[in-house]
Structures are given as structure tokens and as C-alpha cells.
């Protein structure tokens, strides 16, 4: 929980809380060696993400991008986020906030990466939001699966059923 502060001179109380991720989920749809893997991200903050800020997902070190600009699809693509994000090595994806989100709004988008060509035990991505001047507006957090366990994203070379179980997902990849 964040700090509580008293503001105003006329006895008016206001509670304020530090911005935080309420949800920071990530899932994959493929664990095929060298294959295209669609990563789906679900985010929710207790504060708005303002237009011009960025959401940075890091730690996808074993993945490679199909290009330095990456198409964003899904519910929030084109409405909250620009339809194109940016990839930088090693394993960092940046989505640009195009329209200010509401506090508590679910932000859902997907993007594609290429899996490593060799077996991989997976990575644990993190997410943070940066303001337009690169100040941290929502601190870094380790991403999980919807079951709140480490996602094992980019597990490659395993039997798909085992990889789905490791990811804590009811979906078989």
C-alpha cells in the first residue's frame, strides 16, 4: 500500500496512493523452436497511464523481434496504445500510450516475437511505465500468468502440454 497524505488548508482530506500494477500478466501461444510466438499482455494499474507515456516489457532476452517495429493487436491496440511498438535488444518491447487510460482499466494487447532456435528454460519478464520524460510513473514489477505464478514465457522445445502446465495456464499451447 502506498502513502496516505493530507492536502489542502481548509480541513479537506485527500488520500493518495502510489501508482502500482494491479495486474501484470503475460502468456505465450507457442513453444516451437524458432517459431513465431504471440505474446498476450494484460495490464491494470490503479492510476491512469497518460498519453505519451510508455509501457516497457523487459527480460524477453531469448526472443528476437521480426522487425524493430512490432505490430500491436488486441483490445487496447489503436485505442490506448499506438498500433506499433518498438523492439530493442536484448529482449525489450516498448508500447507507446496514445490515449490516456482510466484507473483500473484492463489494457490488453498482443505482439509477436520469434522463439529461440534451441531449447530454452524460459524467462521472467518485468513491466514498468515511464512518463514522457522517462520518469518512472508505475514502478517495475515481475509479470505473472493469470494464475499468479511465474509465466515461463518462451519455454521452448518442451512438449506443449507440459509447457502449458508449467505456465500455469488452463490453455494448452
GROMACS .gro file of N, CA and C in nm:
model
  519
    1UNK      N    1   0.083  -0.119   0.000
    1UNK     CA    2   0.000   0.000   0.000
    1UNK      C    3   0.086   0.123   0.000
    2UNK      N    4   0.037   0.225  -0.065
    2UNK     CA    5   0.112   0.349  -0.079
    2UNK      C    6   0.089   0.444   0.036
    3UNK      N    7   0.154   0.557   0.032
    3UNK     CA    8   0.143   0.654   0.140
    3UNK      C    9   0.008   0.724   0.138
    4UNK      N   10  -0.036   0.765   0.255
    4UNK     CA   11  -0.157   0.845   0.269
    4UNK      C   12  -0.110   0.986   0.303
    5UNK      N   13  -0.161   1.085   0.234
    5UNK     CA   14  -0.119   1.222   0.261
    5UNK      C   15  -0.240   1.310   0.281
    6UNK      N   16  -0.222   1.412   0.365
    6UNK     CA   17  -0.327   1.510   0.389
    6UNK      C   18  -0.288   1.636   0.313
    7UNK      N   19  -0.380   1.686   0.229
    7UNK     CA   20  -0.352   1.805   0.150
    7UNK      C   21  -0.463   1.907   0.168
    8UNK      N   22  -0.437   2.030   0.134
    8UNK     CA   23  -0.539   2.134   0.142
    8UNK      C   24  -0.534   2.204   0.277
    9UNK      N   25  -0.571   2.330   0.278
    9UNK     CA   26  -0.562   2.408   0.401
    9UNK      C   27  -0.692   2.417   0.477
   10UNK      N   28  -0.804   2.386   0.417
   10UNK     CA   29  -0.932   2.406   0.483
   10UNK      C   30  -0.988   2.282   0.548
   11UNK      N   31  -0.904   2.192   0.591
   11UNK     CA   32  -0.951   2.069   0.654
   11UNK      C   33  -1.000   1.966   0.553
   12UNK      N   34  -0.970   1.987   0.428
   12UNK     CA   35  -1.011   1.891   0.326
   12UNK      C   36  -0.907   1.780   0.320
   13UNK      N   37  -0.951   1.658   0.339
   13UNK     CA   38  -0.859   1.544   0.338
   13UNK      C   39  -0.862   1.479   0.201
   14UNK      N   40  -0.748   1.431   0.159
   14UNK     CA   41  -0.737   1.359   0.033
   14UNK      C   42  -0.641   1.245   0.052
   15UNK      N   43  -0.680   1.125   0.016
   15UNK     CA   44  -0.591   1.010   0.025
   15UNK      C   45  -0.524   0.992  -0.110
   16UNK      N   46  -0.395   0.971  -0.106
   16UNK     CA   47  -0.326   0.942  -0.232
   16UNK      C   48  -0.246   0.815  -0.213
   17UNK      N   49  -0.233   0.743  -0.319
   17UNK     CA   50  -0.166   0.615  -0.316
   17UNK      C   51  -0.064   0.610  -0.428
   18UNK      N   52   0.048   0.548  -0.404
   18UNK     CA   53   0.149   0.534  -0.508
   18UNK      C   54   0.092   0.450  -0.623
   19UNK      N   55   0.127   0.487  -0.745
   19UNK     CA   56   0.083   0.411  -0.861
   19UNK      C   57   0.144   0.272  -0.857
   20UNK      N   58   0.065   0.172  -0.894
   20UNK     CA   59   0.113   0.033  -0.894
   20UNK      C   60   0.035  -0.048  -0.997
   21UNK      N   61   0.094  -0.160  -1.033
   21UNK     CA   62   0.027  -0.254  -1.123
   21UNK      C   63  -0.068  -0.338  -1.040
   22UNK      N   64  -0.195  -0.340  -1.073
   22UNK     CA   65  -0.292  -0.430  -1.010
   22UNK      C   66  -0.279  -0.568  -1.073
   23UNK      N   67  -0.257  -0.570  -1.205
   23UNK     CA   68  -0.234  -0.693  -1.279
   23UNK      C   69  -0.126  -0.668  -1.382
   24UNK      N   70  -0.040  -0.766  -1.398
   24UNK     CA   71   0.065  -0.761  -1.500
   24UNK      C   72   0.088  -0.904  -1.546
   25UNK      N   73   0.008  -0.946  -1.641
   25UNK     CA   74   0.009  -1.083  -1.690
   25UNK      C   75   0.068  -1.090  -1.829
   26UNK      N   76   0.131  -1.204  -1.858
   26UNK     CA   77   0.181  -1.229  -1.993
   26UNK      C   78   0.168  -1.379  -2.021
   27UNK      N   79   0.126  -1.412  -2.142
   27UNK     CA   80   0.115  -1.552  -2.185
   27UNK      C   81   0.166  -1.563  -2.328
   28UNK      N   82   0.206  -1.685  -2.363
   28UNK     CA   83   0.254  -1.713  -2.498
   28UNK      C   84   0.161  -1.813  -2.564
   29UNK      N   85   0.169  -1.821  -2.698
   29UNK     CA   86   0.084  -1.919  -2.767
   29UNK      C   87   0.163  -2.028  -2.837
   30UNK      N   88   0.297  -2.025  -2.829
   30UNK     CA   89   0.376  -2.127  -2.896
   30UNK      C   90   0.508  -2.151  -2.822
   31UNK      N   91   0.548  -2.274  -2.819
   31UNK     CA   92   0.681  -2.305  -2.763
   31UNK      C   93   0.765  -2.381  -2.867
   32UNK      N   94   0.732  -2.361  -2.994
   32UNK     CA   95   0.807  -2.426  -3.102
   32UNK      C   96   0.942  -2.356  -3.121
   33UNK      N   97   1.047  -2.435  -3.132
   33UNK     CA   98   1.182  -2.381  -3.156
   33UNK      C   99   1.182  -2.299  -3.284
   34UNK      N  100   1.231  -2.175  -3.276
   34UNK     CA  101   1.242  -2.089  -3.392
   34UNK      C  102   1.111  -2.039  -3.448
   35UNK      N  103   1.000  -2.074  -3.381
   35UNK     CA  104   0.868  -2.038  -3.432
   35UNK      C  105   0.824  -1.899  -3.391
   36UNK      N  106   0.720  -1.852  -3.458
   36UNK     CA  107   0.658  -1.725  -3.424
   36UNK      C  108   0.574  -1.749  -3.298
   37UNK      N  109   0.588  -1.659  -3.201
   37UNK     CA  110   0.520  -1.673  -3.073
   37UNK      C  111   0.445  -1.544  -3.044
   38UNK      N  112   0.314  -1.554  -3.032
   38UNK     CA  113   0.235  -1.436  -2.997
   38UNK      C  114   0.228  -1.424  -2.846
   39UNK      N  115   0.275  -1.312  -2.794
   39UNK     CA  116   0.269  -1.284  -2.651
   39UNK      C  117   0.149  -1.194  -2.626
   40UNK      N  118   0.065  -1.233  -2.531
   40UNK     CA  119  -0.051  -1.153  -2.494
   40UNK      C  120  -0.029  -1.097  -2.355
   41UNK      N  121  -0.050  -0.968  -2.343
   41UNK     CA  122  -0.024  -0.894  -2.219
   41UNK      C  123  -0.156  -0.839  -2.167
   42UNK      N  124  -0.179  -0.855  -2.036
   42UNK     CA  125  -0.294  -0.795  -1.968
   42UNK      C  126  -0.239  -0.711  -1.854
   43UNK      N  127  -0.269  -0.581  -1.858
   43UNK     CA  128  -0.221  -0.489  -1.756
   43UNK      C  129  -0.339  -0.415  -1.693
   44UNK      N  130  -0.321  -0.379  -1.567
   44UNK     CA  131  -0.418  -0.294  -1.499
   44UNK      C  132  -0.343  -0.216  -1.393
   45UNK      N  133  -0.363  -0.085  -1.390
   45UNK     CA  134  -0.299   0.000  -1.289
   45UNK      C  135  -0.407   0.066  -1.204
   46UNK      N  136  -0.365   0.116  -1.088
   46UNK     CA  137  -0.458   0.188  -1.003
   46UNK      C  138  -0.460   0.337  -1.037
   47UNK      N  139  -0.387   0.376  -1.140
   47UNK     CA  140  -0.376   0.516  -1.182
   47UNK      C  141  -0.381   0.520  -1.335
   48UNK      N  142  -0.413   0.634  -1.392
   48UNK     CA  143  -0.414   0.641  -1.539
   48UNK      C  144  -0.273   0.634  -1.597
   49UNK      N  145  -0.263   0.581  -1.715
   49UNK     CA  146  -0.141   0.593  -1.795
   49UNK      C  147  -0.170   0.704  -1.894
   50UNK      N  148  -0.091   0.811  -1.890
   50UNK     CA  149  -0.118   0.928  -1.972
   50UNK      C  150  -0.062   0.913  -2.113
   51UNK      N  151  -0.132   0.973  -2.208
   51UNK     CA  152  -0.086   0.975  -2.347
   51UNK      C  153   0.057   1.028  -2.351
   52UNK      N  154   0.140   0.961  -2.429
   52UNK     CA  155   0.281   0.999  -2.441
   52UNK      C  156   0.372   0.920  -2.350
   53UNK      N  157   0.315   0.851  -2.250
   53UNK     CA  158   0.399   0.766  -2.166
   53UNK      C  159   0.422   0.632  -2.237
   54UNK      N  160   0.509   0.550  -2.183
   54UNK     CA  161   0.540   0.421  -2.245
   54UNK      C  162   0.530   0.309  -2.143
   55UNK      N  163   0.498   0.192  -2.192
   55UNK     CA  164   0.499   0.069  -2.112
   55UNK      C  165   0.612  -0.015  -2.168
   56UNK      N  166   0.707  -0.051  -2.082
   56UNK     CA  167   0.825  -0.125  -2.125
   56UNK      C  168   0.822  -0.264  -2.062
   57UNK      N  169   0.826  -0.366  -2.149
   57UNK     CA  170   0.835  -0.505  -2.104
   57UNK      C  171   0.976  -0.550  -2.133
   58UNK      N  172   1.050  -0.584  -2.028
   58UNK     CA  173   1.190  -0.625  -2.041
   58UNK      C  174   1.207  -0.769  -1.997
   59UNK      N  175   1.323  -0.824  -2.027
   59UNK     CA  176   1.355  -0.959  -1.983
   59UNK      C  177   1.317  -1.068  -2.081
   60UNK      N  178   1.281  -1.031  -2.203
   60UNK     CA  179   1.247  -1.130  -2.305
   60UNK      C  180   1.374  -1.165  -2.384
   61UNK      N  181   1.482  -1.188  -2.310
   61UNK     CA  182   1.616  -1.197  -2.368
   61UNK      C  183   1.637  -1.308  -2.469
   62UNK      N  184   1.561  -1.416  -2.460
   62UNK     CA  185   1.582  -1.526  -2.555
   62UNK      C  186   1.504  -1.507  -2.684
   63UNK      N  187   1.415  -1.409  -2.686
   63UNK     CA  188   1.334  -1.384  -2.806
   63UNK      C  189   1.404  -1.287  -2.899
   64UNK      N  190   1.364  -1.289  -3.023
   64UNK     CA  191   1.407  -1.189  -3.119
   64UNK      C  192   1.283  -1.131  -3.185
   65UNK      N  193   1.294  -1.010  -3.230
   65UNK     CA  194   1.181  -0.946  -3.297
   65UNK      C  195   1.184  -0.981  -3.446
   66UNK      N  196   1.067  -0.975  -3.506
   66UNK     CA  197   1.058  -0.995  -3.650
   66UNK      C  198   1.108  -0.870  -3.721
   67UNK      N  199   1.104  -0.756  -3.651
   67UNK     CA  200   1.147  -0.626  -3.704
   67UNK      C  201   1.166  -0.534  -3.584
   68UNK      N  202   1.229  -0.419  -3.603
   68UNK     CA  203   1.248  -0.326  -3.492
   68UNK      C  204   1.117  -0.257  -3.454
   69UNK      N  205   1.023  -0.248  -3.547
   69UNK     CA  206   0.888  -0.203  -3.514
   69UNK      C  207   0.798  -0.325  -3.514
   70UNK      N  208   0.712  -0.333  -3.414
   70UNK     CA  209   0.633  -0.454  -3.393
   70UNK      C  210   0.485  -0.416  -3.386
   71UNK      N  211   0.404  -0.482  -3.467
   71UNK     CA  212   0.260  -0.456  -3.467
   71UNK      C  213   0.200  -0.497  -3.333
   72UNK      N  214   0.111  -0.414  -3.283
   72UNK     CA  215   0.035  -0.443  -3.161
   72UNK      C  216  -0.108  -0.470  -3.203
   73UNK      N  217  -0.163  -0.582  -3.157
   73UNK     CA  218  -0.301  -0.617  -3.186
   73UNK      C  219  -0.376  -0.635  -3.055
   74UNK      N  220  -0.506  -0.653  -3.062
   74UNK     CA  221  -0.584  -0.681  -2.943
   74UNK      C  222  -0.671  -0.564  -2.901
   75UNK      N  223  -0.741  -0.583  -2.793
   75UNK     CA  224  -0.842  -0.491  -2.743
   75UNK      C  225  -0.793  -0.347  -2.729
   76UNK      N  226  -0.673  -0.327  -2.676
   76UNK     CA  227  -0.623  -0.191  -2.649
   76UNK      C  228  -0.537  -0.134  -2.760
   77UNK      N  229  -0.511  -0.212  -2.864
   77UNK     CA  230  -0.429  -0.164  -2.976
   77UNK      C  231  -0.508  -0.060  -3.054
   78UNK      N  232  -0.448   0.054  -3.079
   78UNK     CA  233  -0.514   0.158  -3.154
   78UNK      C  234  -0.607   0.245  -3.072
   79UNK      N  235  -0.650   0.198  -2.954
   79UNK     CA  236  -0.734   0.281  -2.869
   79UNK      C  237  -0.650   0.343  -2.758
   80UNK      N  238  -0.587   0.260  -2.675
   80UNK     CA  239  -0.500   0.310  -2.569
   80UNK      C  240  -0.356   0.317  -2.618
   81UNK      N  241  -0.312   0.215  -2.690
   81UNK     CA  242  -0.172   0.208  -2.736
   81UNK      C  243  -0.163   0.236  -2.886
   82UNK      N  244  -0.052   0.294  -2.928
   82UNK     CA  245  -0.024   0.306  -3.070
   82UNK      C  246  -0.026   0.166  -3.131
   83UNK      N  247  -0.066   0.149  -3.255
   83UNK     CA  248  -0.073   0.016  -3.315
   83UNK      C  249   0.064  -0.045  -3.347
   84UNK      N  250   0.171   0.030  -3.322
   84UNK     CA  251   0.306  -0.022  -3.346
   84UNK      C  252   0.391   0.007  -3.223
   85UNK      N  253   0.461  -0.097  -3.175
   85UNK     CA  254   0.555  -0.081  -3.064
   85UNK      C  255   0.697  -0.092  -3.114
   86UNK      N  256   0.791  -0.077  -3.023
   86UNK     CA  257   0.934  -0.079  -3.060
   86UNK      C  258   1.005  -0.192  -2.987
   87UNK      N  259   1.095  -0.259  -3.059
   87UNK     CA  260   1.175  -0.366  -3.002
   87UNK      C  261   1.320  -0.319  -2.993
   88UNK      N  262   1.385  -0.350  -2.883
   88UNK     CA  263   1.529  -0.325  -2.873
   88UNK      C  264   1.592  -0.446  -2.806
   89UNK      N  265   1.712  -0.479  -2.851
   89UNK     CA  266   1.784  -0.593  -2.796
   89UNK      C  267   1.863  -0.549  -2.674
   90UNK      N  268   1.879  -0.635  -2.575
   90UNK     CA  269   1.823  -0.770  -2.569
   90UNK      C  270   1.683  -0.773  -2.507
   91UNK      N  271   1.588  -0.820  -2.581
   91UNK     CA  272   1.456  -0.855  -2.529
   91UNK      C  273   1.374  -0.750  -2.459
   92UNK      N  274   1.360  -0.633  -2.519
   92UNK     CA  275   1.280  -0.528  -2.457
   92UNK      C  276   1.178  -0.475  -2.558
   93UNK      N  277   1.053  -0.470  -2.516
   93UNK     CA  278   0.944  -0.424  -2.601
   93UNK      C  279   0.882  -0.299  -2.538
   94UNK      N  280   0.860  -0.196  -2.618
   94UNK     CA  281   0.801  -0.072  -2.569
   94UNK      C  282   0.673  -0.042  -2.644
   95UNK      N  283   0.565  -0.024  -2.567
   95UNK     CA  284   0.435   0.018  -2.623
   95UNK      C  285   0.413   0.163  -2.583
   96UNK      N  286   0.371   0.245  -2.678
   96UNK     CA  287   0.351   0.388  -2.654
   96UNK      C  288   0.202   0.413  -2.629
   97UNK      N  289   0.174   0.483  -2.518
   97UNK     CA  290   0.036   0.514  -2.482
   97UNK      C  291  -0.011   0.629  -2.572
   98UNK      N  292  -0.116   0.602  -2.651
   98UNK     CA  293  -0.169   0.701  -2.746
   98UNK      C  294  -0.283   0.783  -2.683
   99UNK      N  295  -0.357   0.720  -2.594
   99UNK     CA  296  -0.473   0.785  -2.533
   99UNK      C  297  -0.476   0.748  -2.385
  100UNK      N  298  -0.495   0.845  -2.299
  100UNK     CA  299  -0.490   0.823  -2.154
  100UNK      C  300  -0.591   0.716  -2.113
  101UNK      N  301  -0.543   0.621  -2.032
  101UNK     CA  302  -0.629   0.514  -1.982
  101UNK      C  303  -0.694   0.557  -1.851
  102UNK      N  304  -0.801   0.489  -1.815
  102UNK     CA  305  -0.867   0.514  -1.688
  102UNK      C  306  -0.803   0.428  -1.579
  103UNK      N  307  -0.802   0.474  -1.454
  103UNK     CA  308  -0.756   0.389  -1.345
  103UNK      C  309  -0.840   0.262  -1.340
  104UNK      N  310  -0.777   0.148  -1.324
  104UNK     CA  311  -0.848   0.021  -1.316
  104UNK      C  312  -0.886  -0.040  -1.449
  105UNK      N  313  -0.864   0.030  -1.559
  105UNK     CA  314  -0.898  -0.021  -1.692
  105UNK      C  315  -0.807  -0.138  -1.728
  106UNK      N  316  -0.866  -0.245  -1.781
  106UNK     CA  317  -0.786  -0.356  -1.831
  106UNK      C  318  -0.727  -0.316  -1.965
  107UNK      N  319  -0.598  -0.330  -1.979
  107UNK     CA  320  -0.526  -0.300  -2.102
  107UNK      C  321  -0.476  -0.432  -2.158
  108UNK      N  322  -0.524  -0.468  -2.275
  108UNK     CA  323  -0.494  -0.599  -2.334
  108UNK      C  324  -0.438  -0.579  -2.474
  109UNK      N  325  -0.320  -0.635  -2.498
  109UNK     CA  326  -0.263  -0.629  -2.632
  109UNK      C  327  -0.172  -0.748  -2.654
  110UNK      N  328  -0.143  -0.774  -2.781
  110UNK     CA  329  -0.055  -0.886  -2.819
  110UNK      C  330   0.049  -0.835  -2.917
  111UNK      N  331   0.162  -0.904  -2.921
  111UNK     CA  332   0.265  -0.877  -3.020
  111UNK      C  333   0.341  -1.006  -3.045
  112UNK      N  334   0.408  -1.014  -3.159
  112UNK     CA  335   0.478  -1.137  -3.197
  112UNK      C  336   0.628  -1.122  -3.187
  113UNK      N  337   0.691  -1.232  -3.144
  113UNK     CA  338   0.837  -1.244  -3.140
  113UNK      C  339   0.873  -1.379  -3.200
  114UNK      N  340   1.001  -1.400  -3.223
  114UNK     CA  341   1.048  -1.531  -3.268
  114UNK      C  342   1.114  -1.600  -3.151
  115UNK      N  343   1.075  -1.726  -3.129
  115UNK     CA  344   1.136  -1.806  -3.024
  115UNK      C  345   1.281  -1.839  -3.057
  116UNK      N  346   1.361  -1.869  -2.955
  116UNK     CA  347   1.497  -1.913  -2.984
  116UNK      C  348   1.495  -2.045  -3.060
  117UNK      N  349   1.602  -2.073  -3.133
  117UNK     CA  350   1.606  -2.194  -3.215
  117UNK      C  351   1.653  -2.315  -3.135
  118UNK      N  352   1.694  -2.296  -3.012
  118UNK     CA  353   1.737  -2.406  -2.926
  118UNK      C  354   1.648  -2.413  -2.803
  119UNK      N  355   1.653  -2.527  -2.732
  119UNK     CA  356   1.576  -2.541  -2.610
  119UNK      C  357   1.604  -2.424  -2.516
  120UNK      N  358   1.502  -2.383  -2.444
  120UNK     CA  359   1.513  -2.271  -2.352
  120UNK      C  360   1.429  -2.300  -2.230
  121UNK      N  361   1.478  -2.263  -2.114
  121UNK     CA  362   1.401  -2.284  -1.992
  121UNK      C  363   1.307  -2.170  -1.963
  122UNK      N  364   1.311  -2.065  -2.042
  122UNK     CA  365   1.218  -1.956  -2.026
  122UNK      C  366   1.279  -1.835  -1.958
  123UNK      N  367   1.203  -1.729  -1.954
  123UNK     CA  368   1.247  -1.603  -1.894
  123UNK      C  369   1.134  -1.551  -1.806
  124UNK      N  370   1.166  -1.458  -1.720
  124UNK     CA  371   1.066  -1.394  -1.636
  124UNK      C  372   1.065  -1.245  -1.667
  125UNK      N  373   0.970  -1.200  -1.748
  125UNK     CA  374   0.966  -1.061  -1.788
  125UNK      C  375   0.923  -0.968  -1.675
  126UNK      N  376   0.959  -0.841  -1.689
  126UNK     CA  377   0.913  -0.737  -1.598
  126UNK      C  378   0.846  -0.628  -1.681
  127UNK      N  379   0.764  -0.547  -1.614
  127UNK     CA  380   0.695  -0.436  -1.680
  127UNK      C  381   0.710  -0.311  -1.594
  128UNK      N  382   0.723  -0.197  -1.661
  128UNK     CA  383   0.722  -0.068  -1.591
  128UNK      C  384   0.663   0.034  -1.688
  129UNK      N  385   0.615   0.145  -1.631
  129UNK     CA  386   0.563   0.254  -1.714
  129UNK      C  387   0.649   0.376  -1.691
  130UNK      N  388   0.682   0.442  -1.800
  130UNK     CA  389   0.764   0.562  -1.794
  130UNK      C  390   0.685   0.681  -1.848
  131UNK      N  391   0.702   0.797  -1.784
  131UNK     CA  392   0.638   0.919  -1.830
  131UNK      C  393   0.708   0.970  -1.955
  132UNK      N  394   0.655   1.076  -2.010
  132UNK     CA  395   0.710   1.130  -2.133
  132UNK      C  396   0.855   1.178  -2.117
  133UNK      N  397   0.898   1.207  -1.995
  133UNK     CA  398   1.037   1.248  -1.972
  133UNK      C  399   1.120   1.133  -1.915
  134UNK      N  400   1.076   1.009  -1.937
  134UNK     CA  401   1.142   0.886  -1.891
  134UNK      C  402   1.145   0.872  -1.739
  135UNK      N  403   1.059   0.944  -1.668
  135UNK     CA  404   1.046   0.924  -1.524
  135UNK      C  405   0.955   0.804  -1.501
  136UNK      N  406   0.984   0.730  -1.397
  136UNK     CA  407   0.904   0.611  -1.366
  136UNK      C  408   0.769   0.658  -1.311
  137UNK      N  409   0.662   0.619  -1.377
  137UNK     CA  410   0.529   0.654  -1.328
  137UNK      C  411   0.458   0.534  -1.265
  138UNK      N  412   0.492   0.415  -1.306
  138UNK     CA  413   0.447   0.294  -1.237
  138UNK      C  414   0.571   0.206  -1.224
  139UNK      N  415   0.612   0.174  -1.100
  139UNK     CA  416   0.737   0.100  -1.078
  139UNK      C  417   0.738  -0.038  -1.144
  140UNK      N  418   0.858  -0.090  -1.164
  140UNK     CA  419   0.878  -0.221  -1.226
  140UNK      C  420   0.815  -0.329  -1.142
  141UNK      N  421   0.760  -0.429  -1.209
  141UNK     CA  422   0.701  -0.545  -1.144
  141UNK      C  423   0.727  -0.667  -1.231
  142UNK      N  424   0.752  -0.780  -1.167
  142UNK     CA  425   0.766  -0.906  -1.239
  142UNK      C  426   0.628  -0.948  -1.288
  143UNK      N  427   0.621  -0.987  -1.415
  143UNK     CA  428   0.495  -1.030  -1.473
  143UNK      C  429   0.468  -1.175  -1.436
  144UNK      N  430   0.340  -1.211  -1.426
  144UNK     CA  431   0.299  -1.347  -1.394
  144UNK      C  432   0.196  -1.393  -1.496
  145UNK      N  433   0.153  -1.516  -1.480
  145UNK     CA  434   0.040  -1.565  -1.559
  145UNK      C  435  -0.088  -1.526  -1.485
  146UNK      N  436  -0.205  -1.543  -1.547
  146UNK     CA  437  -0.329  -1.511  -1.476
  146UNK      C  438  -0.347  -1.591  -1.347
  147UNK      N  439  -0.277  -1.703  -1.334
  147UNK     CA  440  -0.285  -1.783  -1.211
  147UNK      C  441  -0.190  -1.732  -1.105
  148UNK      N  442  -0.123  -1.618  -1.132
  148UNK     CA  443  -0.032  -1.552  -1.040
  148UNK      C  444   0.092  -1.634  -1.008
  149UNK      N  445   0.139  -1.710  -1.105
  149UNK     CA  446   0.265  -1.783  -1.089
  149UNK      C  447   0.358  -1.740  -1.201
  150UNK      N  448   0.488  -1.764  -1.187
  150UNK     CA  449   0.579  -1.725  -1.295
  150UNK      C  450   0.533  -1.783  -1.428
  151UNK      N  451   0.537  -1.704  -1.534
  151UNK     CA  452   0.474  -1.746  -1.659
  151UNK      C  453   0.554  -1.845  -1.743
  152UNK      N  454   0.684  -1.858  -1.719
  152UNK     CA  455   0.767  -1.946  -1.803
  152UNK      C  456   0.753  -1.906  -1.949
  153UNK      N  457   0.749  -1.780  -1.976
  153UNK     CA  458   0.738  -1.732  -2.113
  153UNK      C  459   0.861  -1.773  -2.192
  154UNK      N  460   0.840  -1.808  -2.315
  154UNK     CA  461   0.946  -1.850  -2.407
  154UNK      C  462   1.012  -1.980  -2.365
  155UNK      N  463   0.936  -2.067  -2.299
  155UNK     CA  464   0.981  -2.204  -2.279
  155UNK      C  465   0.975  -2.269  -2.415
  156UNK      N  466   1.087  -2.319  -2.462
  156UNK     CA  467   1.095  -2.369  -2.599
  156UNK      C  468   1.148  -2.511  -2.598
  157UNK      N  469   1.092  -2.596  -2.683
  157UNK     CA  470   1.142  -2.730  -2.701
  157UNK      C  471   1.077  -2.832  -2.610
  158UNK      N  472   0.981  -2.791  -2.527
  158UNK     CA  473   0.911  -2.885  -2.441
  158UNK      C  474   0.783  -2.931  -2.510
  159UNK      N  475   0.734  -3.047  -2.466
  159UNK     CA  476   0.604  -3.092  -2.509
  159UNK      C  477   0.502  -2.981  -2.478
  160UNK      N  478   0.415  -2.944  -2.572
  160UNK     CA  479   0.322  -2.834  -2.549
  160UNK      C  480   0.235  -2.849  -2.425
  161UNK      N  481   0.192  -2.970  -2.393
  161UNK     CA  482   0.108  -2.990  -2.274
  161UNK      C  483   0.188  -2.959  -2.149
  162UNK      N  484   0.313  -3.005  -2.142
  162UNK     CA  485   0.398  -2.977  -2.026
  162UNK      C  486   0.426  -2.828  -2.016
  163UNK      N  487   0.454  -2.764  -2.127
  163UNK     CA  488   0.480  -2.620  -2.125
  163UNK      C  489   0.358  -2.543  -2.077
  164UNK      N  490   0.239  -2.585  -2.118
  164UNK     CA  491   0.116  -2.521  -2.071
  164UNK      C  492   0.096  -2.539  -1.923
  165UNK      N  493   0.128  -2.657  -1.870
  165UNK     CA  494   0.118  -2.681  -1.726
  165UNK      C  495   0.220  -2.595  -1.652
  166UNK      N  496   0.343  -2.586  -1.703
  166UNK     CA  497   0.446  -2.503  -1.640
  166UNK      C  498   0.404  -2.357  -1.639
  167UNK      N  499   0.330  -2.315  -1.741
  167UNK     CA  500   0.288  -2.176  -1.750
  167UNK      C  501   0.167  -2.150  -1.659
  168UNK      N  502   0.115  -2.255  -1.597
  168UNK     CA  503   0.002  -2.237  -1.507
  168UNK      C  504  -0.126  -2.201  -1.581
  169UNK      N  505  -0.132  -2.237  -1.705
  169UNK     CA  506  -0.245  -2.198  -1.787
  169UNK      C  507  -0.340  -2.314  -1.805
  170UNK      N  508  -0.467  -2.279  -1.815
  170UNK     CA  509  -0.565  -2.382  -1.848
  170UNK      C  510  -0.563  -2.409  -1.998
  171UNK      N  511  -0.497  -2.322  -2.071
  171UNK     CA  512  -0.485  -2.337  -2.217
  171UNK      C  513  -0.366  -2.423  -2.250
  172UNK      N  514  -0.385  -2.519  -2.339
  172UNK     CA  515  -0.273  -2.598  -2.388
  172UNK      C  516  -0.214  -2.525  -2.507
  173UNK      N  517  -0.087  -2.498  -2.502
  173UNK     CA  518  -0.021  -2.421  -2.609
  173UNK      C  519   0.012  -2.508  -2.726
   0.00000   0.00000   0.00000
